[in-house]
Amino acid sequence: MNKNSSEESVDFTSLYHRAPCGLLTYAINGSVIQANKTLLEWLNITHEEIVNKTFTDLLDRGGQLYYQLFVYPMLVLQKEVKEIHLDIRSASAAFPCFFSASADSDNDGQTTLIHAIVFKVAHRKKYEDELLRKKTAAEKENQQKAQTLQEVAFYQSHLVRAPLANILGLADLLTMYNSEDDIQDIIVLLKESAAQLDTVIKKIVGKANS
């Protein structure tokens, strides 16, 4: 099949209107000239309704300001913009999108028409929101686990250190009595071991608090 017959077999009007993205043409002053059926269905409006609007009518206040200060100057100076995040809306529908556009110029180089393509990103935004929710939940769970471990370490240390204090106190009392040398040596070892254990427990608690 040659090139001409291939082109003749393509229904470009159907391709334009059934494209899986919104297509829009508007004048440099913003007046909408043409929109495909995909965009009309997303906005739940008719072609007659949209051609009575300007492109900025389809934006919220923040989007209108951003378009006038950033997007419009870029279209005039550089003749194109790519993947600008905007929120498109009508009276009965709204959705976030990626907006890309190119500008046509006349023989004098003056911008006359804007051809835009709109990719709906509602599902992507939901996915990103779900990821953020899961991340926040995981961080909260980790904080709760850390707090629980800290509390366990605190209470366990007190449970262990209390009898250790008794052992150390009793050992001090025993050293006040006249005892055989071997017993005195055992008492000294007992005190040293208890003190070492107490030091280790303090370090564990310190790490849990850090």
PDB file of C-alpha atoms in Angstrom:
ATOM      1  CA  MET A   1       0.000   0.000   0.000  1.00  0.00           C
ATOM      2  CA  ASN A   2       1.514   3.371  -1.009  1.00  0.00           C
ATOM      3  CA  LYS A   3       1.640   6.491   1.129  1.00  0.00           C
ATOM      4  CA  ASN A   4      -1.307   8.230  -0.535  1.00  0.00           C
ATOM      5  CA  SER A   5      -3.642   5.267  -0.119  1.00  0.00           C
ATOM      6  CA  SER A   6      -2.591   4.947   3.553  1.00  0.00           C
ATOM      7  CA  GLU A   7      -3.442   8.578   4.214  1.00  0.00           C
ATOM      8  CA  GLU A   8      -6.780   8.228   2.440  1.00  0.00           C
ATOM      9  CA  SER A   9      -7.720   5.301   4.691  1.00  0.00           C
ATOM     10  CA  VAL A  10      -7.248   7.371   7.862  1.00  0.00           C
ATOM     11  CA  ASP A  11     -10.234   9.318   9.105  1.00  0.00           C
ATOM     12  CA  PHE A  12      -8.398  12.295  10.585  1.00  0.00           C
ATOM     13  CA  THR A  13     -11.589  13.877  11.876  1.00  0.00           C
ATOM     14  CA  SER A  14     -12.387  10.736  13.849  1.00  0.00           C
ATOM     15  CA  LEU A  15      -8.773  10.526  15.033  1.00  0.00           C
ATOM     16  CA  TYR A  16      -8.944  14.135  16.256  1.00  0.00           C
ATOM     17  CA  HIS A  17     -12.158  13.686  18.188  1.00  0.00           C
ATOM     18  CA  ARG A  18     -11.423  10.193  19.570  1.00  0.00           C
ATOM     19  CA  ALA A  19      -7.856  10.885  20.677  1.00  0.00           C
ATOM     20  CA  PRO A  20      -7.211   9.796  24.303  1.00  0.00           C
ATOM     21  CA  CYS A  21      -6.313  13.374  25.217  1.00  0.00           C
ATOM     22  CA  GLY A  22      -7.929  16.772  25.055  1.00  0.00           C
ATOM     23  CA  LEU A  23      -7.154  18.892  21.975  1.00  0.00           C
ATOM     24  CA  LEU A  24      -7.849  22.596  21.891  1.00  0.00           C
ATOM     25  CA  THR A  25      -7.211  25.531  19.568  1.00  0.00           C
ATOM     26  CA  TYR A  26      -7.693  29.120  20.683  1.00  0.00           C
ATOM     27  CA  ALA A  27      -6.757  32.592  19.499  1.00  0.00           C
ATOM     28  CA  ILE A  28      -3.957  34.599  21.070  1.00  0.00           C
ATOM     29  CA  ASN A  29      -6.586  36.569  23.007  1.00  0.00           C
ATOM     30  CA  GLY A  30      -7.774  33.282  24.524  1.00  0.00           C
ATOM     31  CA  SER A  31     -11.014  32.827  22.560  1.00  0.00           C
ATOM     32  CA  VAL A  32     -11.625  29.114  22.034  1.00  0.00           C
ATOM     33  CA  ILE A  33     -11.980  28.153  18.367  1.00  0.00           C
ATOM     34  CA  GLN A  34     -12.050  24.374  18.393  1.00  0.00           C
ATOM     35  CA  ALA A  35     -11.996  21.475  20.885  1.00  0.00           C
ATOM     36  CA  ASN A  36     -12.185  17.741  20.385  1.00  0.00           C
ATOM     37  CA  LYS A  37     -14.921  15.522  21.783  1.00  0.00           C
ATOM     38  CA  THR A  38     -12.623  13.990  24.379  1.00  0.00           C
ATOM     39  CA  LEU A  39     -12.092  17.350  26.084  1.00  0.00           C
ATOM     40  CA  LEU A  40     -15.775  18.217  25.784  1.00  0.00           C
ATOM     41  CA  GLU A  41     -16.733  14.947  27.474  1.00  0.00           C
ATOM     42  CA  TRP A  42     -14.201  15.486  30.259  1.00  0.00           C
ATOM     43  CA  LEU A  43     -15.625  18.957  30.884  1.00  0.00           C
ATOM     44  CA  ASN A  44     -19.225  17.834  30.357  1.00  0.00           C
ATOM     45  CA  ILE A  45     -19.964  20.747  28.020  1.00  0.00           C
ATOM     46  CA  THR A  46     -20.935  21.155  24.353  1.00  0.00           C
ATOM     47  CA  HIS A  47     -18.899  22.608  21.517  1.00  0.00           C
ATOM     48  CA  GLU A  48     -21.252  25.590  21.377  1.00  0.00           C
ATOM     49  CA  GLU A  49     -20.583  26.282  25.049  1.00  0.00           C
ATOM     50  CA  ILE A  50     -16.808  26.054  24.866  1.00  0.00           C
ATOM     51  CA  VAL A  51     -16.435  28.342  21.820  1.00  0.00           C
ATOM     52  CA  ASN A  52     -18.136  31.066  23.847  1.00  0.00           C
ATOM     53  CA  LYS A  53     -15.345  30.889  26.418  1.00  0.00           C
ATOM     54  CA  THR A  54     -11.720  31.911  26.616  1.00  0.00           C
ATOM     55  CA  PHE A  55      -9.082  29.404  27.624  1.00  0.00           C
ATOM     56  CA  THR A  56      -8.586  31.141  30.970  1.00  0.00           C
ATOM     57  CA  ASP A  57     -12.303  30.660  31.676  1.00  0.00           C
ATOM     58  CA  LEU A  58     -11.393  26.982  32.041  1.00  0.00           C
ATOM     59  CA  LEU A  59      -8.856  27.713  34.808  1.00  0.00           C
ATOM     60  CA  ASP A  60      -9.267  28.525  38.480  1.00  0.00           C
ATOM     61  CA  ARG A  61      -7.956  31.852  39.809  1.00  0.00           C
ATOM     62  CA  GLY A  62      -4.535  30.470  40.629  1.00  0.00           C
ATOM     63  CA  GLY A  63      -4.293  28.880  37.201  1.00  0.00           C
ATOM     64  CA  GLN A  64      -5.370  32.093  35.490  1.00  0.00           C
ATOM     65  CA  LEU A  65      -2.652  34.059  37.270  1.00  0.00           C
ATOM     66  CA  TYR A  66      -0.018  31.422  36.495  1.00  0.00           C
ATOM     67  CA  TYR A  67      -1.067  31.331  32.841  1.00  0.00           C
ATOM     68  CA  GLN A  68      -0.884  35.114  32.454  1.00  0.00           C
ATOM     69  CA  LEU A  69       2.450  35.490  34.268  1.00  0.00           C
ATOM     70  CA  PHE A  70       4.298  32.427  32.978  1.00  0.00           C
ATOM     71  CA  VAL A  71       2.582  30.319  30.297  1.00  0.00           C
ATOM     72  CA  TYR A  72       1.370  33.106  28.004  1.00  0.00           C
ATOM     73  CA  PRO A  73       4.751  34.921  27.829  1.00  0.00           C
ATOM     74  CA  MET A  74       6.478  31.598  27.088  1.00  0.00           C
ATOM     75  CA  LEU A  75       4.077  30.921  24.213  1.00  0.00           C
ATOM     76  CA  VAL A  76       4.683  34.366  22.742  1.00  0.00           C
ATOM     77  CA  LEU A  77       8.471  34.319  23.124  1.00  0.00           C
ATOM     78  CA  GLN A  78       9.387  30.650  22.688  1.00  0.00           C
ATOM     79  CA  LYS A  79       6.309  29.482  20.770  1.00  0.00           C
ATOM     80  CA  GLU A  80       5.765  26.419  22.982  1.00  0.00           C
ATOM     81  CA  VAL A  81       5.343  25.122  26.510  1.00  0.00           C
ATOM     82  CA  LYS A  82       5.478  21.527  27.728  1.00  0.00           C
ATOM     83  CA  GLU A  83       3.828  19.616  30.566  1.00  0.00           C
ATOM     84  CA  ILE A  84       2.544  22.552  32.594  1.00  0.00           C
ATOM     85  CA  HIS A  85       0.420  21.387  35.517  1.00  0.00           C
ATOM     86  CA  LEU A  86      -2.977  23.095  35.472  1.00  0.00           C
ATOM     87  CA  ASP A  87      -6.433  22.415  36.854  1.00  0.00           C
ATOM     88  CA  ILE A  88      -9.066  22.505  34.094  1.00  0.00           C
ATOM     89  CA  ARG A  89     -12.680  23.064  35.071  1.00  0.00           C
ATOM     90  CA  SER A  90     -16.195  23.812  33.906  1.00  0.00           C
ATOM     91  CA  ALA A  91     -19.425  24.412  35.798  1.00  0.00           C
ATOM     92  CA  SER A  92     -19.932  20.667  36.294  1.00  0.00           C
ATOM     93  CA  ALA A  93     -16.480  19.061  36.066  1.00  0.00           C
ATOM     94  CA  ALA A  94     -12.858  19.592  37.073  1.00  0.00           C
ATOM     95  CA  PHE A  95      -9.608  17.665  36.788  1.00  0.00           C
ATOM     96  CA  PRO A  96      -5.830  18.182  37.008  1.00  0.00           C
ATOM     97  CA  CYS A  97      -3.900  17.959  33.750  1.00  0.00           C
ATOM     98  CA  PHE A  98      -0.583  18.360  31.983  1.00  0.00           C
ATOM     99  CA  PHE A  99      -0.881  21.176  29.455  1.00  0.00           C
ATOM    100  CA  SER A 100       1.400  21.428  26.410  1.00  0.00           C
ATOM    101  CA  ALA A 101       0.969  23.895  23.563  1.00  0.00           C
ATOM    102  CA  SER A 102       2.585  25.384  20.476  1.00  0.00           C
ATOM    103  CA  ALA A 103       1.948  28.746  18.845  1.00  0.00           C
ATOM    104  CA  ASP A 104       1.283  29.594  15.186  1.00  0.00           C
ATOM    105  CA  SER A 105       2.550  32.892  13.804  1.00  0.00           C
ATOM    106  CA  ASP A 106       1.579  35.018  10.819  1.00  0.00           C
ATOM    107  CA  ASN A 107       3.963  36.288   8.137  1.00  0.00           C
ATOM    108  CA  ASP A 108       5.060  39.111  10.425  1.00  0.00           C
ATOM    109  CA  GLY A 109       5.999  36.672  13.183  1.00  0.00           C
ATOM    110  CA  GLN A 110       3.084  37.661  15.381  1.00  0.00           C
ATOM    111  CA  THR A 111       1.488  34.850  17.384  1.00  0.00           C
ATOM    112  CA  THR A 112      -2.053  34.195  16.178  1.00  0.00           C
ATOM    113  CA  LEU A 113      -3.216  30.732  17.283  1.00  0.00           C
ATOM    114  CA  ILE A 114      -2.436  28.366  20.144  1.00  0.00           C
ATOM    115  CA  HIS A 115      -2.759  24.609  19.630  1.00  0.00           C
ATOM    116  CA  ALA A 116      -2.925  22.813  22.962  1.00  0.00           C
ATOM    117  CA  ILE A 117      -2.991  19.244  24.178  1.00  0.00           C
ATOM    118  CA  VAL A 118      -4.352  18.280  27.590  1.00  0.00           C
ATOM    119  CA  PHE A 119      -3.483  15.039  29.383  1.00  0.00           C
ATOM    120  CA  LYS A 120      -5.785  14.166  32.265  1.00  0.00           C
ATOM    121  CA  VAL A 121      -3.822  13.119  35.355  1.00  0.00           C
ATOM    122  CA  ALA A 122      -6.594  12.485  37.883  1.00  0.00           C
ATOM    123  CA  HIS A 123      -5.608   8.833  38.335  1.00  0.00           C
ATOM    124  CA  ARG A 124      -1.958   9.732  38.764  1.00  0.00           C
ATOM    125  CA  LYS A 125      -2.837  12.294  41.425  1.00  0.00           C
ATOM    126  CA  LYS A 126      -4.883   9.665  43.284  1.00  0.00           C
ATOM    127  CA  TYR A 127      -1.900   7.290  43.096  1.00  0.00           C
ATOM    128  CA  GLU A 128       0.469   9.970  44.431  1.00  0.00           C
ATOM    129  CA  ASP A 129      -1.972  10.822  47.231  1.00  0.00           C
ATOM    130  CA  GLU A 130      -2.186   7.131  48.159  1.00  0.00           C
ATOM    131  CA  LEU A 131       1.620   6.849  48.239  1.00  0.00           C
ATOM    132  CA  LEU A 132       1.796   9.912  50.477  1.00  0.00           C
ATOM    133  CA  ARG A 133      -0.872   8.475  52.780  1.00  0.00           C
ATOM    134  CA  LYS A 134       1.018   5.180  53.090  1.00  0.00           C
ATOM    135  CA  LYS A 135       4.303   6.996  53.711  1.00  0.00           C
ATOM    136  CA  THR A 136       2.720   9.105  56.455  1.00  0.00           C
ATOM    137  CA  ALA A 137       1.160   5.997  58.034  1.00  0.00           C
ATOM    138  CA  ALA A 138       4.507   4.158  57.941  1.00  0.00           C
ATOM    139  CA  GLU A 139       6.310   7.099  59.565  1.00  0.00           C
ATOM    140  CA  LYS A 140       3.659   7.271  62.277  1.00  0.00           C
ATOM    141  CA  GLU A 141       3.953   3.517  62.892  1.00  0.00           C
ATOM    142  CA  ASN A 142       7.746   3.784  63.166  1.00  0.00           C
ATOM    143  CA  GLN A 143       7.394   6.635  65.655  1.00  0.00           C
ATOM    144  CA  GLN A 144       4.974   4.576  67.734  1.00  0.00           C
ATOM    145  CA  LYS A 145       7.346   1.588  67.680  1.00  0.00           C
ATOM    146  CA  ALA A 146      10.273   3.769  68.736  1.00  0.00           C
ATOM    147  CA  GLN A 147       8.214   5.260  71.555  1.00  0.00           C
ATOM    148  CA  THR A 148       7.138   1.791  72.705  1.00  0.00           C
ATOM    149  CA  LEU A 149      10.737   0.529  72.716  1.00  0.00           C
ATOM    150  CA  GLN A 150      11.796   3.590  74.664  1.00  0.00           C
ATOM    151  CA  GLU A 151       9.092   3.005  77.272  1.00  0.00           C
ATOM    152  CA  VAL A 152       9.967  -0.703  77.542  1.00  0.00           C
ATOM    153  CA  ALA A 153      13.645   0.099  77.992  1.00  0.00           C
ATOM    154  CA  PHE A 154      12.806   2.683  80.648  1.00  0.00           C
ATOM    155  CA  TYR A 155      10.567   0.414  82.707  1.00  0.00           C
ATOM    156  CA  GLN A 156      12.784  -2.651  82.314  1.00  0.00           C
ATOM    157  CA  SER A 157      15.827  -0.705  83.432  1.00  0.00           C
ATOM    158  CA  HIS A 158      14.063   0.391  86.585  1.00  0.00           C
ATOM    159  CA  LEU A 159      12.949  -3.168  87.258  1.00  0.00           C
ATOM    160  CA  VAL A 160      16.530  -4.400  87.002  1.00  0.00           C
ATOM    161  CA  ARG A 161      18.253  -1.486  88.695  1.00  0.00           C
ATOM    162  CA  ALA A 162      16.067  -1.673  91.797  1.00  0.00           C
ATOM    163  CA  PRO A 163      17.364  -5.100  92.913  1.00  0.00           C
ATOM    164  CA  LEU A 164      20.851  -4.079  91.881  1.00  0.00           C
ATOM    165  CA  ALA A 165      20.641  -1.158  94.253  1.00  0.00           C
ATOM    166  CA  ASN A 166      19.668  -3.575  97.005  1.00  0.00           C
ATOM    167  CA  ILE A 167      22.608  -5.833  96.199  1.00  0.00           C
ATOM    168  CA  LEU A 168      25.001  -2.916  96.285  1.00  0.00           C
ATOM    169  CA  GLY A 169      23.519  -1.704  99.561  1.00  0.00           C
ATOM    170  CA  LEU A 170      23.780  -5.132 101.177  1.00  0.00           C
ATOM    171  CA  ALA A 171      27.335  -5.473  99.953  1.00  0.00           C
ATOM    172  CA  ASP A 172      28.177  -2.158 101.593  1.00  0.00           C
ATOM    173  CA  LEU A 173      26.696  -3.380 104.868  1.00  0.00           C
ATOM    174  CA  LEU A 174      28.621  -6.648 104.702  1.00  0.00           C
ATOM    175  CA  THR A 175      31.912  -4.799 104.326  1.00  0.00           C
ATOM    176  CA  MET A 176      31.260  -3.166 107.685  1.00  0.00           C
ATOM    177  CA  TYR A 177      31.481  -6.494 109.468  1.00  0.00           C
ATOM    178  CA  ASN A 178      34.612  -8.456 110.299  1.00  0.00           C
ATOM    179  CA  SER A 179      34.612 -11.267 107.748  1.00  0.00           C
ATOM    180  CA  GLU A 180      37.074 -13.817 106.533  1.00  0.00           C
ATOM    181  CA  ASP A 181      39.365 -12.767 103.687  1.00  0.00           C
ATOM    182  CA  ASP A 182      37.723 -15.054 101.118  1.00  0.00           C
ATOM    183  CA  ILE A 183      34.288 -13.670 101.893  1.00  0.00           C
ATOM    184  CA  GLN A 184      35.626 -10.141 101.576  1.00  0.00           C
ATOM    185  CA  ASP A 185      37.039 -11.005  98.128  1.00  0.00           C
ATOM    186  CA  ILE A 186      33.675 -12.389  97.005  1.00  0.00           C
ATOM    187  CA  ILE A 187      31.901  -9.271  98.240  1.00  0.00           C
ATOM    188  CA  VAL A 188      34.292  -7.085  96.261  1.00  0.00           C
ATOM    189  CA  LEU A 189      33.681  -9.119  93.103  1.00  0.00           C
ATOM    190  CA  LEU A 190      29.938  -8.958  93.687  1.00  0.00           C
ATOM    191  CA  LYS A 191      30.025  -5.193  93.946  1.00  0.00           C
ATOM    192  CA  GLU A 192      32.159  -4.847  90.830  1.00  0.00           C
ATOM    193  CA  SER A 193      29.880  -7.113  88.796  1.00  0.00           C
ATOM    194  CA  ALA A 194      26.752  -5.334  89.950  1.00  0.00           C
ATOM    195  CA  ALA A 195      28.271  -1.948  89.134  1.00  0.00           C
ATOM    196  CA  GLN A 196      29.268  -3.136  85.660  1.00  0.00           C
ATOM    197  CA  LEU A 197      25.763  -4.447  84.996  1.00  0.00           C
ATOM    198  CA  ASP A 198      24.265  -1.170  86.124  1.00  0.00           C
ATOM    199  CA  THR A 199      26.554   0.712  83.726  1.00  0.00           C
ATOM    200  CA  VAL A 200      25.473  -1.490  80.820  1.00  0.00           C
ATOM    201  CA  ILE A 201      21.786  -0.897  81.593  1.00  0.00           C
ATOM    202  CA  LYS A 202      22.358   2.858  81.705  1.00  0.00           C
ATOM    203  CA  LYS A 203      23.950   2.691  78.251  1.00  0.00           C
ATOM    204  CA  ILE A 204      20.972   0.757  76.875  1.00  0.00           C
ATOM    205  CA  VAL A 205      18.553   3.348  78.225  1.00  0.00           C
ATOM    206  CA  GLY A 206      20.728   6.128  76.839  1.00  0.00           C
ATOM    207  CA  LYS A 207      20.630   4.625  73.346  1.00  0.00           C
ATOM    208  CA  ALA A 208      16.860   4.217  73.525  1.00  0.00           C
ATOM    209  CA  ASN A 209      16.486   7.904  74.428  1.00  0.00           C
ATOM    210  CA  SER A 210      18.822   9.136  71.679  1.00  0.00           C
TER     211      SER A 210
END
